[in-house]
Every structure is written in structure tokens, then in C-alpha cells.
Amino acid sequence: MELQPKGPSTKGPADLFTGDVRFDVVANGQEPSRLRVNLFAQGACTMCHSHAVGQRLHVTEGRGLVQSRGGEVVELRPGDTVHTPPGEWHWHGAAPENFMAHLAMGESPGAGGGPESEWGDLVTDEEYRSR
Ligand code: MN
């Protein structure tokens, strides 16, 4: 058994997130585990990105938005869970006038499997404020 006491949260890097984002690493599994769980509290949104093995977001607080590339902007409320399949480009974040907290759950692709996530363009203000 290993207790992982809560430490200071990490500030999300400005090249991946707009605005103020902080996160705690909940799980960073070592092989053979590939589990990745992070708890995010944010007042803004991610850049457009994709995850090699997909991702599940589970909203715990606030009000959020998620959009797959080319799709509608969808509102998220506490208790909602979103799955983005492997390689699907998307962004997610807090609604413009709210904060949001979510668990982001995924897996590393494993040894030799390439990067966990790929990052692309900034979400336009038009997309971010369309809902
Ligand atoms: Mn994502």
C-alpha cells in the first residue's frame, strides 16, 4: 500500500492551455500499468489535441464544454462522462464564465507506442464562446 498525500497542484503550461489551469496527478502507473488519471480545475480550455489510447473525462464541479473537431460544442455538467476515442481531435475546458473540475482518465500507449497525446491549434474565441 502506498498513500499519496495531496501535494501542491501543478500549473498547466501556457502552450497547452489558455488561462488558468491547475492539476493534480492522481495516478501515473508504472509498467505493466499504463493508467493515467489527472484531476483538473480550470477557468479556460485546452488547445485542440488527441490521445493515442483515447480519454475519459468525468466532470465533478462547475460547467464545461467539449468539442470534437468538426462537431458541435457540447455542454458538460457535474456527473457527465465523455469518451474521446483514440486519435480523435478535440478540446475541452470550462465554460467561458465558469470554472470546471474534471478527472481526465487515460492510458499511455506503452513502450514504443509513441506519445500519449498530440497537440495542435489554439481553440478560436468563436468556437470557445459559441455556447
Ligand atoms: Mn482530451
CSV table of C-alpha atoms and ligand atoms in Angstrom, one decimal:
chain,number,residue,atom,x,y,z
A,1,MET,CA,0.0,0.0,0.0
A,2,GLU,CA,1.2,3.5,-0.7
A,3,LEU,CA,-0.5,6.6,0.5
A,4,GLN,CA,-0.1,9.6,-1.8
A,5,PRO,CA,-0.8,12.7,0.3
A,6,LYS,CA,-2.1,15.7,-1.6
A,7,GLY,CA,0.8,18.0,-2.6
A,8,PRO,CA,0.8,21.3,-4.3
A,9,SER,CA,-1.1,21.4,-7.6
A,10,THR,CA,0.8,22.0,-10.9
A,11,LYS,CA,0.0,24.9,-13.1
A,12,GLY,CA,-1.0,23.9,-16.7
A,13,PRO,CA,1.6,25.0,-19.2
A,14,ALA,CA,0.6,28.1,-21.3
A,15,ASP,CA,1.4,26.3,-24.6
A,16,LEU,CA,-1.3,23.6,-23.9
A,17,PHE,CA,-4.0,25.6,-22.1
A,18,THR,CA,-5.5,29.1,-22.3
A,19,GLY,CA,-5.9,30.9,-19.0
A,20,ASP,CA,-5.5,29.5,-15.5
A,21,VAL,CA,-5.4,25.7,-15.2
A,22,ARG,CA,-4.1,23.6,-12.3
A,23,PHE,CA,-3.9,19.9,-12.0
A,24,ASP,CA,-3.1,17.1,-9.6
A,25,VAL,CA,-1.6,13.8,-10.8
A,26,VAL,CA,-3.9,11.1,-9.3
A,27,ALA,CA,-2.3,8.1,-11.0
A,28,ASN,CA,0.8,7.7,-13.2
A,29,GLY,CA,1.0,4.0,-13.4
A,30,GLN,CA,4.3,2.2,-13.9
A,31,GLU,CA,4.5,-0.8,-16.4
A,32,PRO,CA,2.7,-3.1,-16.6
A,33,SER,CA,0.1,-0.4,-15.6
A,34,ARG,CA,-0.5,2.3,-18.2
A,35,LEU,CA,-3.1,4.1,-16.1
A,36,ARG,CA,-3.1,7.9,-16.3
A,37,VAL,CA,-5.5,9.9,-14.1
A,38,ASN,CA,-5.3,13.7,-13.5
A,39,LEU,CA,-7.7,16.0,-11.7
A,40,PHE,CA,-8.0,19.4,-13.4
A,41,ALA,CA,-9.5,22.6,-12.1
A,42,GLN,CA,-9.7,25.2,-14.8
A,43,GLY,CA,-11.1,28.5,-15.8
A,44,ALA,CA,-10.2,28.1,-19.5
A,45,CYS,CA,-9.7,25.4,-22.1
A,46,THR,CA,-7.2,23.2,-23.7
A,47,MET,CA,-5.6,23.5,-27.1
A,48,CYS,CA,-7.0,21.1,-29.7
A,49,HIS,CA,-5.5,17.7,-29.1
A,50,SER,CA,-5.8,13.9,-29.4
A,51,HIS,CA,-4.9,11.0,-27.2
A,52,ALA,CA,-3.3,7.8,-28.6
A,53,VAL,CA,-5.4,5.5,-26.4
A,54,GLY,CA,-8.4,7.7,-26.0
A,55,GLN,CA,-9.6,9.5,-22.9
A,56,ARG,CA,-12.5,9.6,-20.5
A,57,LEU,CA,-13.4,12.9,-18.8
A,58,HIS,CA,-15.6,12.9,-15.7
A,59,VAL,CA,-16.9,16.3,-14.6
A,60,THR,CA,-17.0,16.8,-10.8
A,61,GLU,CA,-17.7,20.5,-10.5
A,62,GLY,CA,-18.8,23.6,-12.4
A,63,ARG,CA,-19.8,23.8,-16.1
A,64,GLY,CA,-17.7,22.8,-19.0
A,65,LEU,CA,-17.6,22.5,-22.8
A,66,VAL,CA,-16.2,19.8,-25.1
A,67,GLN,CA,-16.0,19.7,-28.9
A,68,SER,CA,-14.7,17.1,-31.3
A,69,ARG,CA,-13.1,18.6,-34.5
A,70,GLY,CA,-15.9,19.4,-36.9
A,71,GLY,CA,-18.6,18.6,-34.3
A,72,GLU,CA,-20.9,20.7,-32.1
A,73,VAL,CA,-19.8,22.3,-28.9
A,74,VAL,CA,-21.4,20.2,-26.1
A,75,GLU,CA,-22.1,21.4,-22.6
A,76,LEU,CA,-20.9,19.4,-19.6
A,77,ARG,CA,-22.3,19.3,-16.1
A,78,PRO,CA,-21.2,17.5,-12.9
A,79,GLY,CA,-21.7,13.8,-13.2
A,80,ASP,CA,-21.3,13.8,-17.0
A,81,THR,CA,-18.6,11.5,-18.6
A,82,VAL,CA,-17.2,11.9,-22.1
A,83,HIS,CA,-15.2,9.4,-24.0
A,84,THR,CA,-13.0,10.5,-26.9
A,85,PRO,CA,-11.7,7.6,-28.9
A,86,PRO,CA,-8.1,7.0,-29.8
A,87,GLY,CA,-6.8,9.7,-32.2
A,88,GLU,CA,-10.0,11.8,-32.2
A,89,TRP,CA,-9.0,15.5,-32.2
A,90,HIS,CA,-11.0,17.6,-29.6
A,91,TRP,CA,-10.7,20.3,-26.9
A,92,HIS,CA,-12.3,20.6,-23.5
A,93,GLY,CA,-12.5,23.2,-20.8
A,94,ALA,CA,-14.6,25.3,-18.5
A,95,ALA,CA,-17.4,27.3,-20.0
A,96,PRO,CA,-16.3,30.9,-20.6
A,97,GLU,CA,-18.0,32.4,-17.4
A,98,ASN,CA,-17.4,29.3,-15.2
A,99,PHE,CA,-14.8,27.1,-13.7
A,100,MET,CA,-14.8,23.4,-14.1
A,101,ALA,CA,-13.2,20.4,-12.4
A,102,HIS,CA,-12.9,17.1,-14.1
A,103,LEU,CA,-11.0,13.8,-13.8
A,104,ALA,CA,-9.1,13.0,-17.0
A,105,MET,CA,-8.5,9.3,-17.4
A,106,GLY,CA,-6.5,7.5,-20.0
A,107,GLU,CA,-3.6,5.2,-20.6
A,108,SER,CA,-0.2,5.5,-22.0
A,109,PRO,CA,0.3,3.7,-25.3
A,110,GLY,CA,3.1,1.6,-23.7
A,111,ALA,CA,6.7,1.1,-24.6
A,112,GLY,CA,7.4,2.0,-28.3
A,113,GLY,CA,3.8,3.2,-28.7
A,114,GLY,CA,4.6,6.9,-29.4
A,115,PRO,CA,3.4,10.0,-27.5
A,116,GLU,CA,0.3,9.8,-25.2
A,117,SER,CA,-1.1,13.0,-26.7
A,118,GLU,CA,-0.7,15.2,-29.7
A,119,TRP,CA,-1.3,18.9,-29.5
A,120,GLY,CA,-2.5,21.2,-32.2
A,121,ASP,CA,-4.1,24.6,-32.7
A,122,LEU,CA,-5.5,27.1,-30.2
A,123,VAL,CA,-9.3,27.0,-29.9
A,124,THR,CA,-10.7,30.1,-31.6
A,125,ASP,CA,-12.6,32.6,-29.5
A,126,GLU,CA,-15.6,32.0,-31.8
A,127,GLU,CA,-15.5,28.2,-31.1
A,128,TYR,CA,-15.0,28.8,-27.3
A,129,ARG,CA,-17.8,31.3,-27.0
A,130,SER,CA,-20.3,29.6,-29.3
A,131,ARG,CA,-22.2,28.2,-26.4
B,1,MN,MN,-8.5,15.4,-24.1
